[in-house]
Each structure stands twice: as C-alpha cells, then as structure tokens.
Coordinates of C-alpha atoms in Angstrom, one line a residue:
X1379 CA 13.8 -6.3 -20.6
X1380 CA 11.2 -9.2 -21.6
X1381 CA 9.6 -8.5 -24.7
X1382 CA 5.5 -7.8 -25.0
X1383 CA 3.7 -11.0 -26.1
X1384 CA 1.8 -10.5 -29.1
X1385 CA -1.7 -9.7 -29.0
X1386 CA -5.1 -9.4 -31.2
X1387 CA -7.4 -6.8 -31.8
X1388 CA -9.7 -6.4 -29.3
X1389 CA -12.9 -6.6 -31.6
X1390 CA -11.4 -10.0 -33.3
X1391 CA -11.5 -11.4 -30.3
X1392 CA -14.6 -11.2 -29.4
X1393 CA -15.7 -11.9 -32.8
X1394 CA -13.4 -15.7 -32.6
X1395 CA -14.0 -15.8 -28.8
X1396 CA -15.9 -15.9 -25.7
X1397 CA -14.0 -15.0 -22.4
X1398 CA -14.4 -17.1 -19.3
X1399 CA -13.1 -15.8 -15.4
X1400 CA -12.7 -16.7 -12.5
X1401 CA -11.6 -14.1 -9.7
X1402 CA -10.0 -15.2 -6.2
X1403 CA -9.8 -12.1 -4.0
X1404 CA -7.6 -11.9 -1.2
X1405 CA -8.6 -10.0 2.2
X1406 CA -6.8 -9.3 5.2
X1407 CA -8.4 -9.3 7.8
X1408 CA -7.5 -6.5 10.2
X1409 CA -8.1 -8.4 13.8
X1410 CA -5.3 -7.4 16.5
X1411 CA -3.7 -10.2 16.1
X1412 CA -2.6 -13.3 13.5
X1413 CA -4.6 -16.2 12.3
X1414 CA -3.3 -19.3 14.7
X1415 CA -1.2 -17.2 17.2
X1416 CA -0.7 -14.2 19.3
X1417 CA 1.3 -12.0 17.2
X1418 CA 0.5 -8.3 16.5
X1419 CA -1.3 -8.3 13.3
X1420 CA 0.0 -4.7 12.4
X1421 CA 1.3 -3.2 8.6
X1422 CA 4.3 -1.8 8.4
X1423 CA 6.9 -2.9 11.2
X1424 CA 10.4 -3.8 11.3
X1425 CA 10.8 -7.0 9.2
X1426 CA 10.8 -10.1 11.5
X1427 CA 9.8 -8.1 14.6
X1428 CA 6.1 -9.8 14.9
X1429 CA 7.2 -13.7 14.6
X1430 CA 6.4 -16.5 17.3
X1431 CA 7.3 -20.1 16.9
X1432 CA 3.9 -21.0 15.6
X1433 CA 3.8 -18.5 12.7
X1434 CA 7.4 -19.5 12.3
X1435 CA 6.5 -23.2 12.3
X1436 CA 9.3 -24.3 14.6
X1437 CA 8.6 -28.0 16.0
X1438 CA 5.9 -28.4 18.9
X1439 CA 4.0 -25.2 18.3
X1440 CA 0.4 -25.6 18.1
X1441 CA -2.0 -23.2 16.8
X1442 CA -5.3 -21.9 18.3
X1443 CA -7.8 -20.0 15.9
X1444 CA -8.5 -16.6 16.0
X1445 CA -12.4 -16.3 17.2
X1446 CA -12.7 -12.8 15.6
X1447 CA -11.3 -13.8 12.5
X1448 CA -14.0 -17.1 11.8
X1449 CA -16.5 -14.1 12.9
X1450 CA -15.4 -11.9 10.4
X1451 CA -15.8 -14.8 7.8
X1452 CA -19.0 -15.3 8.6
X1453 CA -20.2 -12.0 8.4
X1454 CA -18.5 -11.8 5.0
X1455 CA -20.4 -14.8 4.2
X1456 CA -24.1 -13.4 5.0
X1457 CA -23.2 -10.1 3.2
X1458 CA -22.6 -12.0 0.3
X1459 CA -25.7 -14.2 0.2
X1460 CA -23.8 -17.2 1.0
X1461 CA -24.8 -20.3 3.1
X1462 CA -22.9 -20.8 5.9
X1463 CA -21.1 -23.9 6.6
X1464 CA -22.6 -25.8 9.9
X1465 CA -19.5 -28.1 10.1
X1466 CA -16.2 -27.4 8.5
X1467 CA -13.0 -27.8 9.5
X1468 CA -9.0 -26.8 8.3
X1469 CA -6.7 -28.4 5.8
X1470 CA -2.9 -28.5 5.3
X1471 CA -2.4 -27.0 1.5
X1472 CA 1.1 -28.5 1.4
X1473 CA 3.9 -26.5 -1.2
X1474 CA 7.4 -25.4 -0.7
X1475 CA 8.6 -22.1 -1.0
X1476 CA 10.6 -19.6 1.2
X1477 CA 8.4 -17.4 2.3
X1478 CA 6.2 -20.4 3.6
X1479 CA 8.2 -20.9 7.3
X1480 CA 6.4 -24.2 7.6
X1481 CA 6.5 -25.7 3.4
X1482 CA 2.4 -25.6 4.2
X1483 CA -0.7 -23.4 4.6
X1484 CA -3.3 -23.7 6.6
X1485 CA -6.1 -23.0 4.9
X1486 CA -9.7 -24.7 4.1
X1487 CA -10.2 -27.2 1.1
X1488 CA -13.4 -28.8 0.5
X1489 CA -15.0 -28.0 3.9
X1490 CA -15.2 -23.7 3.2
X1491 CA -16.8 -22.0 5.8
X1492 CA -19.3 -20.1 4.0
X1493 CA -20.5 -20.7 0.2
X1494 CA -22.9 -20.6 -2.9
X1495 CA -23.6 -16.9 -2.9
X1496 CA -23.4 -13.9 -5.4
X1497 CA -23.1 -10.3 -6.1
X1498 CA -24.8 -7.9 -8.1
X1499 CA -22.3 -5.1 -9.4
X1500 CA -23.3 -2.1 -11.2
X1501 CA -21.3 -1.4 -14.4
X1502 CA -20.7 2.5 -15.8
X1503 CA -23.7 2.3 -17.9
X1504 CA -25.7 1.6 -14.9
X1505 CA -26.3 -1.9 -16.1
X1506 CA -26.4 -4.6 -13.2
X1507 CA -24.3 -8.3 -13.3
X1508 CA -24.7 -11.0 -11.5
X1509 CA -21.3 -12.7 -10.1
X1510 CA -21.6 -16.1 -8.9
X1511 CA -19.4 -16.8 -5.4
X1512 CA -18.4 -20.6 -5.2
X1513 CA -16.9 -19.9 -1.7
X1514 CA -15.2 -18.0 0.8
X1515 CA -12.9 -19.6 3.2
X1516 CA -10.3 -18.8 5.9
X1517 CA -6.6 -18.8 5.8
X1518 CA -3.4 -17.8 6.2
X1519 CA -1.4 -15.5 4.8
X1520 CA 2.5 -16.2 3.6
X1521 CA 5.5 -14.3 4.7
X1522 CA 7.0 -11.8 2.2
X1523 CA 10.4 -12.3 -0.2
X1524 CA 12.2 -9.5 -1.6
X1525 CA 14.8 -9.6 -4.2
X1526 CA 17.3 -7.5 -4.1
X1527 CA 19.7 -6.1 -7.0
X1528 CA 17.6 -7.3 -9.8
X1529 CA 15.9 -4.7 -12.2
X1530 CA 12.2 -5.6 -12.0
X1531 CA 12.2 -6.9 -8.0
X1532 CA 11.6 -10.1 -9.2
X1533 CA 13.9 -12.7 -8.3
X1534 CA 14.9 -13.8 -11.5
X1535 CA 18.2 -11.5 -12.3
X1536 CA 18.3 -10.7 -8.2
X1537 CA 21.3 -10.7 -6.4
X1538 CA 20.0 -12.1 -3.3
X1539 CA 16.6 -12.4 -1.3
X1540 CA 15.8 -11.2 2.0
X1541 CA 12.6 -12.7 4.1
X1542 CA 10.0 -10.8 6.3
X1543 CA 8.0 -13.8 8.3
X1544 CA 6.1 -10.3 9.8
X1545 CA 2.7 -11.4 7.3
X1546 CA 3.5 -15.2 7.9
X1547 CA 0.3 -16.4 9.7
X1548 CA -1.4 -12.9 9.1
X1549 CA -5.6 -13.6 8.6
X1550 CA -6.6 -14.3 4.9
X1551 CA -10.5 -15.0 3.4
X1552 CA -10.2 -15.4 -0.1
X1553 CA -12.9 -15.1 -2.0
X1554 CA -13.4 -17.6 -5.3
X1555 CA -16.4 -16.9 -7.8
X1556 CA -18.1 -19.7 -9.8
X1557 CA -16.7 -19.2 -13.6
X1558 CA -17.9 -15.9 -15.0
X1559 CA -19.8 -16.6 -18.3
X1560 CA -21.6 -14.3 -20.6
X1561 CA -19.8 -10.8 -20.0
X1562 CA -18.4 -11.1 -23.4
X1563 CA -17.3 -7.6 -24.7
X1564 CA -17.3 -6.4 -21.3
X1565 CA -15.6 -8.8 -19.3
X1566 CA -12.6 -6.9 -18.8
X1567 CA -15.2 -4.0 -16.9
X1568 CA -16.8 -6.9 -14.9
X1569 CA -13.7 -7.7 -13.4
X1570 CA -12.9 -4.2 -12.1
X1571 CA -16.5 -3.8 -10.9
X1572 CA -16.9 -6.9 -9.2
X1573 CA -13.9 -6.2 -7.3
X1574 CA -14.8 -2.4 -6.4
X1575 CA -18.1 -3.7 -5.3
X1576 CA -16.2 -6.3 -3.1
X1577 CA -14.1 -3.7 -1.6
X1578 CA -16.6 -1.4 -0.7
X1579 CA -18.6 -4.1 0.9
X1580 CA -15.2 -5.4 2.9
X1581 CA -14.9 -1.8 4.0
X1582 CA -18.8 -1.3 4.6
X1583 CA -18.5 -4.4 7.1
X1584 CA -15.0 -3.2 9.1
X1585 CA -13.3 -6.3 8.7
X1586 CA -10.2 -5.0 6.5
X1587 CA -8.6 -1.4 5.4
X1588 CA -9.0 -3.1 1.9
X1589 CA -5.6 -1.3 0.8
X1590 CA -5.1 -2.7 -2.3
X1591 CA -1.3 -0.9 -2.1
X1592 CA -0.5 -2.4 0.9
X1593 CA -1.5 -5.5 0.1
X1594 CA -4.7 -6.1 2.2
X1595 CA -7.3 -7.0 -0.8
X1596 CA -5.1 -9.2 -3.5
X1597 CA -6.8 -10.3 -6.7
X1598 CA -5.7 -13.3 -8.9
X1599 CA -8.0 -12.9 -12.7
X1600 CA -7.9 -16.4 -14.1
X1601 CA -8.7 -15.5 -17.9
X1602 CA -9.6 -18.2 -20.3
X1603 CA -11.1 -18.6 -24.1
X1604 CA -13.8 -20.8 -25.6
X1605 CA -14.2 -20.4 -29.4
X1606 CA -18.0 -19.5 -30.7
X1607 CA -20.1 -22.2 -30.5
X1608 CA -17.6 -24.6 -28.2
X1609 CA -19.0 -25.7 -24.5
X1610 CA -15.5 -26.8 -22.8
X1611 CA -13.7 -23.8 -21.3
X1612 CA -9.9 -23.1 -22.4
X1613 CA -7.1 -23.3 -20.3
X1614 CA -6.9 -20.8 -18.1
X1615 CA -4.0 -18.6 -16.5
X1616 CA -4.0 -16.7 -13.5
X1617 CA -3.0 -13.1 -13.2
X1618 CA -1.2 -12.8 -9.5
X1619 CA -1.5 -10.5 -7.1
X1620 CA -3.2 -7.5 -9.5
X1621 CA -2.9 -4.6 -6.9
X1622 CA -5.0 -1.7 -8.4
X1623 CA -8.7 -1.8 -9.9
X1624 CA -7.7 -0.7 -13.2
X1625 CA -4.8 -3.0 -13.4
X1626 CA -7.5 -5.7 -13.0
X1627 CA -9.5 -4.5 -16.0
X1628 CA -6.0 -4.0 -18.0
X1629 CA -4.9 -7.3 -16.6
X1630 CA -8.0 -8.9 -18.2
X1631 CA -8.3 -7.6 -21.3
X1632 CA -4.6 -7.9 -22.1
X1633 CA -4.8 -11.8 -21.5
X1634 CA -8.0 -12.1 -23.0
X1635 CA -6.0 -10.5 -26.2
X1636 CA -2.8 -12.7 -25.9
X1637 CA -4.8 -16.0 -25.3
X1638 CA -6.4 -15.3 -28.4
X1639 CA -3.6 -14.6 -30.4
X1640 CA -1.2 -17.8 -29.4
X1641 CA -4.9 -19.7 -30.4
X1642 CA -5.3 -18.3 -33.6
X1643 CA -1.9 -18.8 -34.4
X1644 CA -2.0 -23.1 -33.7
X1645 CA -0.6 -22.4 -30.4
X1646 CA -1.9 -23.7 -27.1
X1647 CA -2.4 -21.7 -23.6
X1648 CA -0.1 -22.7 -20.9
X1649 CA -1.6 -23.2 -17.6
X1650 CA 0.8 -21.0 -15.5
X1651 CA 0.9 -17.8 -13.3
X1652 CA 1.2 -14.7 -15.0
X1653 CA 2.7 -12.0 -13.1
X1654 CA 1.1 -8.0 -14.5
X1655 CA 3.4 -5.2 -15.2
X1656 CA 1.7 -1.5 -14.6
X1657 CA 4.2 0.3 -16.7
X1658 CA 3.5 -1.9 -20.0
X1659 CA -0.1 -3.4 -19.2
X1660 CA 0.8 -6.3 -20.0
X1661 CA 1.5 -9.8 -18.5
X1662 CA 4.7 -12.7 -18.1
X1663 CA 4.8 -15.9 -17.9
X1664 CA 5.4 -16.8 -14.1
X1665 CA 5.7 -20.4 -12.8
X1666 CA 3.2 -23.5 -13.9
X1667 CA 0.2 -23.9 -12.1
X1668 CA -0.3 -26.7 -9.6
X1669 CA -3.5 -28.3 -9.6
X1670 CA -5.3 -29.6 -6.5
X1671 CA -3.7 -32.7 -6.4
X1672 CA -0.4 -31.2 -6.8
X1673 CA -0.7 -29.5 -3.2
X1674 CA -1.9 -32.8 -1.5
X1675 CA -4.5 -31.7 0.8
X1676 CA -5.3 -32.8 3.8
X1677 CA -7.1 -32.0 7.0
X1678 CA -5.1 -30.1 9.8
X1679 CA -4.9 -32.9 12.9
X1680 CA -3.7 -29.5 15.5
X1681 CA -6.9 -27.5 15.1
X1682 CA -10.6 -28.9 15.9
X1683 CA -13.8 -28.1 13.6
X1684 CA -15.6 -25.6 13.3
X1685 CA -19.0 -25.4 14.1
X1686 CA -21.0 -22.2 14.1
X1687 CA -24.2 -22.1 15.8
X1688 CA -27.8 -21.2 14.1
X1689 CA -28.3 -18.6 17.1
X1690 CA -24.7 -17.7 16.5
X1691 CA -25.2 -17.2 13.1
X1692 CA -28.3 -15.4 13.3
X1693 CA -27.0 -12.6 15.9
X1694 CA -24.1 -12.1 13.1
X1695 CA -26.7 -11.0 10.7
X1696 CA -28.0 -8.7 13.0
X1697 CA -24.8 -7.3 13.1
X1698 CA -24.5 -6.5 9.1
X1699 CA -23.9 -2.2 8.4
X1700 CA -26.3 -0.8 5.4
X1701 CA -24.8 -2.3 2.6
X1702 CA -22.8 -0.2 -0.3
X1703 CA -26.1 -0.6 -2.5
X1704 CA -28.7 0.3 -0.2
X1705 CA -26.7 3.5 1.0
X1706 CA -26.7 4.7 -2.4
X1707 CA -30.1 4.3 -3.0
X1708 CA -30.7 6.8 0.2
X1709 CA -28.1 8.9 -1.1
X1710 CA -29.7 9.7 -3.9
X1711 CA -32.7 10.3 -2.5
X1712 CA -31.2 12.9 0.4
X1713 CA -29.1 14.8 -1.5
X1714 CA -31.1 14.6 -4.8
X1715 CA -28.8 13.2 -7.2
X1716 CA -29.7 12.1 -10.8
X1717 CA -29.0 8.6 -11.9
X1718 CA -25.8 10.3 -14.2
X1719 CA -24.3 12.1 -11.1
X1720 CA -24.6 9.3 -8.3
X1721 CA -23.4 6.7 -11.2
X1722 CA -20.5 9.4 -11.9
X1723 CA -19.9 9.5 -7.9
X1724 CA -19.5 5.5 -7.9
X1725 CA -17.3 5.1 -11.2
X1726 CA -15.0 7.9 -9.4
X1727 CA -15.4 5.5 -6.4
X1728 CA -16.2 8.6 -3.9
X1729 CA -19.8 7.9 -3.1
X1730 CA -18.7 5.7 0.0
X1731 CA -16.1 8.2 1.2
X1732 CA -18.6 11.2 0.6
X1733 CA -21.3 9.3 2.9
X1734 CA -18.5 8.5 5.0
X1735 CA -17.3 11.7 5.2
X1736 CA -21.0 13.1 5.7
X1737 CA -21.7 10.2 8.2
X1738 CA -18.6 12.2 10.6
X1739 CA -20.5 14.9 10.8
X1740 CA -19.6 17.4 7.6
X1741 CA -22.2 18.8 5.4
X1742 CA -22.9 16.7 2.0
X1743 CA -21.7 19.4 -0.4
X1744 CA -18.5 20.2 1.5
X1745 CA -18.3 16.2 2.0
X1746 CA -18.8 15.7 -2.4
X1747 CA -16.8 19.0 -2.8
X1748 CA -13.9 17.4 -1.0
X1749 CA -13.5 14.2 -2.7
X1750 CA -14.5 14.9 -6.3
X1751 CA -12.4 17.9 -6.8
X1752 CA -9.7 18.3 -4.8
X1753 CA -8.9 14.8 -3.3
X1754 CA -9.4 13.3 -7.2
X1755 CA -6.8 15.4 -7.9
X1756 CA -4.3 14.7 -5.5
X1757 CA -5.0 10.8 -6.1
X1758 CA -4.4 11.3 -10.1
X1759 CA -1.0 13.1 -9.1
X1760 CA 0.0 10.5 -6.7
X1761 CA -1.3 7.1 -9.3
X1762 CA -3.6 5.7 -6.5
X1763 CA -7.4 4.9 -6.4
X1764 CA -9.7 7.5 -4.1
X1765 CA -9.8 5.2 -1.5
X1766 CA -6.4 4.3 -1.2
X1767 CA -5.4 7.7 -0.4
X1768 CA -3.8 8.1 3.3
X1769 CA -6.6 10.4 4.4
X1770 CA -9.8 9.0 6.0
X1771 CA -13.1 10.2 5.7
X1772 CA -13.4 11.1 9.3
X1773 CA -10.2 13.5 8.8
X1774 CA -11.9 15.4 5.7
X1775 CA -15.2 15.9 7.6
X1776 CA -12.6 16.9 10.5
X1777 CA -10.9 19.7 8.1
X1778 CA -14.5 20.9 6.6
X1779 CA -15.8 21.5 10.4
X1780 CA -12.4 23.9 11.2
X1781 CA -13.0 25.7 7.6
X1782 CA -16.8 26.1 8.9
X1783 CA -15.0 27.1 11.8
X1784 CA -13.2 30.1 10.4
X1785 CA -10.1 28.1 11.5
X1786 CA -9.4 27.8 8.3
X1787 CA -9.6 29.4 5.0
X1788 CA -10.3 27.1 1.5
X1789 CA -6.7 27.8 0.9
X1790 CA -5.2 26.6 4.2
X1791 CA -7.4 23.7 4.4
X1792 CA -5.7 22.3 1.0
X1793 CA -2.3 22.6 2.8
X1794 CA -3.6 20.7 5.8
X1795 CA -5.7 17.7 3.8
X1796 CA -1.6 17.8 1.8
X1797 CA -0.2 17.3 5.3
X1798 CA -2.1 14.2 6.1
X1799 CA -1.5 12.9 3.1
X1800 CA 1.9 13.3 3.7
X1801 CA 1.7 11.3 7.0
X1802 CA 2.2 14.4 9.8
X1803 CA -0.6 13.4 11.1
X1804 CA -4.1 14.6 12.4
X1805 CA -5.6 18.1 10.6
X1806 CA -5.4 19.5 13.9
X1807 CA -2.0 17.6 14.5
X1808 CA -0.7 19.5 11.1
X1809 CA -2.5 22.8 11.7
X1810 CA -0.3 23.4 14.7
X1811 CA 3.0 22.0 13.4
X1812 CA 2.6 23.9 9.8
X1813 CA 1.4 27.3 11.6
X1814 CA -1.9 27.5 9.9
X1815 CA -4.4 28.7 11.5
X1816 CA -6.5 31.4 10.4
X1817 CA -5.3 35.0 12.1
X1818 CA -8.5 36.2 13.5
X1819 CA -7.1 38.3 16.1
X1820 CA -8.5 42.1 15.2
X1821 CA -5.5 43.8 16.6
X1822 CA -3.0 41.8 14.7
X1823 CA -5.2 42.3 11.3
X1824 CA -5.4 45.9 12.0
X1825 CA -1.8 46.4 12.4
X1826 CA -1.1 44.4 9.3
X1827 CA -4.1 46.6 7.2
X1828 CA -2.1 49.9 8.4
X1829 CA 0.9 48.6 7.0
X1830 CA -0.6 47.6 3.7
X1831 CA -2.7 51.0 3.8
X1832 CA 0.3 52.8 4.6
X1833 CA 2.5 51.8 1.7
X1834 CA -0.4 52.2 -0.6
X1835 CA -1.1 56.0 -0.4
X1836 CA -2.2 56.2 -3.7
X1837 CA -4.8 53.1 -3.5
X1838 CA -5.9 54.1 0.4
X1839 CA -6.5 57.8 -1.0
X1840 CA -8.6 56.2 -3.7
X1841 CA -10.4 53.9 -1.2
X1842 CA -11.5 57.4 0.8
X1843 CA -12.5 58.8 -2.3
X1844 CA -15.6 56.1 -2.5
X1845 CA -13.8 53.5 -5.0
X1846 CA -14.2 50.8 -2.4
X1847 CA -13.2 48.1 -5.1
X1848 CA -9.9 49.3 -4.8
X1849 CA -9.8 47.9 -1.1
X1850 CA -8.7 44.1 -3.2
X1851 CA -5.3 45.6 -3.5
X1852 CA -4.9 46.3 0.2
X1853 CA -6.8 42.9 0.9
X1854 CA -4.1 40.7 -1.2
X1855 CA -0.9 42.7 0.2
X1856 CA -2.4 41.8 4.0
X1857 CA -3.3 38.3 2.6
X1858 CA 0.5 37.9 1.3
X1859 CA 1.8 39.4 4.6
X1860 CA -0.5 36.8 6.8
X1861 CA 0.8 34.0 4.7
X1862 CA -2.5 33.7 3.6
X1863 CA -3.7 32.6 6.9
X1864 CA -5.8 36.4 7.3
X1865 CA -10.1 36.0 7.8
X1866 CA -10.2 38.2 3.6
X1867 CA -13.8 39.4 4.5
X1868 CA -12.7 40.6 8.1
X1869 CA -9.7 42.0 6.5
X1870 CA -11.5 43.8 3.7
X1871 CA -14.2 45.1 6.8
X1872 CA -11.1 46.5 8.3
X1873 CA -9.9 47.9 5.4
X1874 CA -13.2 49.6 4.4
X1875 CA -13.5 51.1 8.2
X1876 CA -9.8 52.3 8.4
X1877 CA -10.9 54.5 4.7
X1878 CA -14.0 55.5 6.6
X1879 CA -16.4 53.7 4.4

C-alpha cells in the first residue's frame, strides 16, 4: 500500500500560501450516436460491441462530425457567457497510449469553439464567486483500460489489461477556466461549487446525464502555490478524473496541503498527474505532465471548419431552459422559502430535482419531502451524491401521484422508490412485480377485520363498549395480515362499523 505524503496544517498554509486552480471539466455528451461516426453512443454495453473502423482508427476511415454534438457546444457556450467562435476548426492532439485506437485525439487546440466566459457559483454562506471560463471546446473521448489482478485497479501491480474501445470516439466538451485567483481559505469549497453549478447547468440544458459515477462529467483540479507577496504561480499538478463533488473539494485541499509541505521543506512540486484515492483522501503521484508542445498539435486535414452562423447562433439562444439560478429565485418566491432553507436545499443539491420533480406534475411539499428526507437517506447509505441516484425526478413525482392516489400507502411507496433504485424498473413496473398495491377492495378488508376482530374477543368487546381507541390493535393485526398494503383509515372505518360505533 503507498504511503500518505505528508502534509501541513491547513491554517499554515494559508498563512505561507496562496492557492491557484485551474479546473478542466469533462462532459459527455448524450447525442445517439459518437463524435465522428455512426456508432451507438450508449453507457453500459458489452465491451467492444459499439466500435466501427473510424472510432477504431483502422486505415482509410474518415470521420464526419456529429451536427448535434457542435450544437450542444454551442448552447453550452451561450449558457456560460461565452463568445462563440465564428471560424474554428479540429486539431490532432497526438500521444500514445492503449486505450487511444488511433495514438491521437481529435480534439480543438487553439481554434475552441466557444470562449472567454464565466460563472457565478453560490458558496454555503450564500456568498457569490466569479469563475473565469478560458474555453470550451469539442472532442473526443478515449476508450477504457482495465487492469486486472492488481490490488488498487491500477495498472501498476496488474496482472494484465483488458480494452473496451465502446467510449473510443464517444462526444467530449471539456470545459477549462482561466486560473482561479483570490479564493484563498476557501478554494477547496470553490472547486466543489463551481463544478455543482456546472452540473446543474449541463443537466438544465439536456445535453448530458452529468453522472459523475459513470463517468459522463470528469474533473481534473490543477492545484498550485504562490508564496505571500510572490506574482509567478507555482507548478501545478493535476488531480485526474475526480469522480464525486466532495472528492473534488478533498482532492483540493489535500494537494493544496502536500504542495505546501514538500515547499516548506526545500522541496520542489513536480509537474505530474496525480491520481485521488476516496478511501484515504489523499493523492499519488501519476505520470509527468506533457506540455503542449509535447502533444504536437496540429490541424485535422479529414474534417472541414467549422463555421456557425450569426442566425444560427442566435436561434440556439432562443433555445436556452431557465437557467439553475433564475429557477431558484422563482422557487423561492412560490413556495416561500427563506434564504437559510433554499440555500440548505442547494448545498443538499435537491433544489433542481425538487423543481424537477414538481415540474412532472407532484405537489412541492411531497416533491421537497421526497428528496430531503427519504432519498438523502438512501444516497448517504449507498455513498453517492442526490443526483446520482438511479431514480429520476419524473419517477418520484410518478410515485407521489399513486400515493395521492390511494395506490399506495407512505410505507409502500418507500419499497417502490427502493425498487427503482434497484434497477426493476418503472414505480408502476415494480408495483406490479413486488405485489404492492394498496388493498382497497371493501370485501377483502372486511374479511380480513373479522379475522382480526375475531381473534381479539377481548379488544372487539372493548371496542363495543365505546373505547374506540382500542380499534389500533385490530387496525395493526389487519395491517400485518395485508402486508401492510391495507387503506389504515378505511380499515379502522371498518373496524369501528363492524363494533357498531
């Protein structure tokens, strides 16, 4: 097991240093079909099952660009204030490694598609930063390695690797920020809110799932140091593939802490990847960085530029959804929420969800009921975010309606939201494989409150007598009978009628 670097107090760092970032996010786009080809563009197949020889890169296959992909870039663009591009045009990013089918990438270089923009994320205290976008440009996405028979899944200590060429060629826009100055104590925070805000944006326009688990929304955290007073930034490393929101903030702050310690110490930063480990929260030294030169750019001769038009442009903006920010603000005007409990409901990331959720047709309190109490839980158990839970909003608004129903009791409905989680399926898909629905038949009930009356003499004899609270025995024996799937105020008006009250 590699040892944990050291690391400095947090506070001594701040005191000696101030942190610089840089964030490059990741997106997959979720169009039908790849980047430069035909293939099905789809998570989760059979390795090597959605391959073609241009996302293979076998000799005299030439690729065509996916229109819906440079559209989804472009919207991306506007929504984050950027200026978009009115020539630009692809580049081979040329580097050799086994999950790369043709030893380059096809990606943009100095020509992005959309740039110069920002966004404004709102920290716990309510507090708002401004991050900076450099650019955002298309790409492709690499194929996948797995190393198998090491300890860690890395493949240093691996037996052997296998490759899945399924993501080779799959629709990427990363998304670089300008350096990140000024955050100082809370740059760690920053990081993690800059990338929820992206996320929620990404999944306010449609143009990814944003699964974070899965791999859709990737972020590398470059992390550097500048002593007090100096005006040159450090040498910076980048944090790979960070795959959770917290890991980012834990990703950050632990490298902000080791950079600072090798300094202090008459050491120098190595310019490298670093790869993050969730169990430990700390980082590892990964391979050294290439710099631009390294990966010898240059433009793609098998694809034509791109041009967008103004009118083009313009009917794309038209297109944009009500943005993460502005939804809250009407949020908390509709359902009357203080500035504590929406900022509570976005830290918990479920004010998206719950308008979601409310925007499928269920009723805001069922809709905030939901996904703060019950569905918080079930993410804690399970170690993923809210959103990255397999149940979508439309599905909870779906099991509210059949509790408002009388389909379902509270109770029942739990069980169903546990079976989509599960992957069985739709709530009505699992109420009818799990038996759940609520008995509402009167002669069935009635049959089942005789039983429970008649091996209860001494509680239905009470009942007669005018002590109607006692009917809460009979109630829970028909309850545990029904599997809990009995209507409890029918059952206790049965109950009550039967004892002639």
């Amino acid at each position: 097991m590699t040892a944990v670097a050291e690391i400095m107090d947090y506070d001594e760092v701040l005191a000696r240093f101030d942190p610089v970032l840089g964030l490059e996010v990741h997106v997959e786009l979720s169009t039908k079909t790849k980047m430069f080809c035909g293939c099905a563009n789809a998570f989760g197949a059979e390795p090597n099952t959605q391959v073609c020889p241009v996302c293979l890169g076998l000799p005299g296959a030439l690729p065509a660009v996916n229109g819906k992909a440079v559209e989804a870039a472009i919207r991306i663009g506007l929504a984050l204030n950027c200026q978009v591009a009115e020539w630009c045009r692809f580049a081979r990013k040329n580097y050799f490694y086994p999950d790369m089918p043709k030893n380059f990438q096809t990606s943009q270089y100095d020509e992005p598609i959309v740039f110069d923009g920002h966004l404004d994320v709102v920290l716990d205290d309510g507090e708002t930063f401004r991050v900076d976008i450099e650019r955002a440009h298309m790409e492709e996405d690499t194929g996948k390695s797995l190393h198998m028979g090491g300890a860690t899944g890395r493949i240093h200590g691996a037996d052997y690797s296998l490759l899945d060429y399924n993501r080779a060629g799959v629709p990427l826009i990363e998304i670089v920020t300008k350096p990140i100055t000024g955050a100082g104590e809370r740059a760690p925070e920053v990081a993690r809110a800059y990338v929820t805000a992206l996320r929620d944006l990404l999944r306010a326009l449609n143009v990814s799932d944003v699964r974070m688990d899965q791999g859709s929304l990737r972020c590398d955290a470059n992390v550097s140091l500048m002593p007090k007073g100096a005006d040159e930034f450090g040498t910076r490393t980048e944090t790979k593939n960070v795959n959770s929101l917290r890991s980012v903030e834990r990703a950050v702050r632990f490298e902000m802490q080791r950079h600072a310690a090798v300094l202090t110490s008459g050491g120098s930063i190595r310019q490298e990847t670093r790869h993050f480990d969730e169990s430990t929260g700390s980082t590892s030294a990964g391979r050294p960085k290439e710099t631009q030169e390294d990966y010898r750019y240059f433009p793609e001769p098998d694809l034509v530029p791109i041009a967008p038009s103004r009118e083009w442009v313009e009917e794309l903006s038209k297109t944009l959804p009500e943005l993460p920010w502005e939804r809250r603000r009407r949020a908390k005007e509709e359902w009357g929420l203080s500035d504590e409990e929406l900022r509570d409901l976005v830290n918990a990331g479920a004010l998206e969800l719950i308008a979601e959720t409310v925007e499928a047709g269920a009723a805001p309190g069922d809709a905030r009921s939901w996904w703060v109490a019950y569905l918080s839980q079930q993410a804690n158990a399970r170690g993923v975010e809210l959103a990255d839970l397999d149940i979508t909003p439309k599905q909870v608004a779906r099991v509210a309606a059949l509790v408002g129903e009388g389909k379902l009791t509270n109770k029942l409905a739990r069980q169903v939201v546990d079976g989509v989680l599960d992957g069985e399926g739709e709530p009505d898909e699992v109420v009818a494989a799990r038996g759940l629905e609520v008995v509402s038949d009167d002669s069935e009930l009635q049959k089942a409150v005789d039983e429970a009356l008649a091996a209860q003499p001494d509680i239905a004899e009470k009942i007669r007598g005018g002590k109607v609270q006692a009917a809460g025995a009979v109630v829970g024996s028909v309850m545990k009978a029904t599997k809990g799937q009995a209507d409890a105020k029918r059952v206790r008006e049965l109950v009550l009628k039967a004892c002639g009250q």
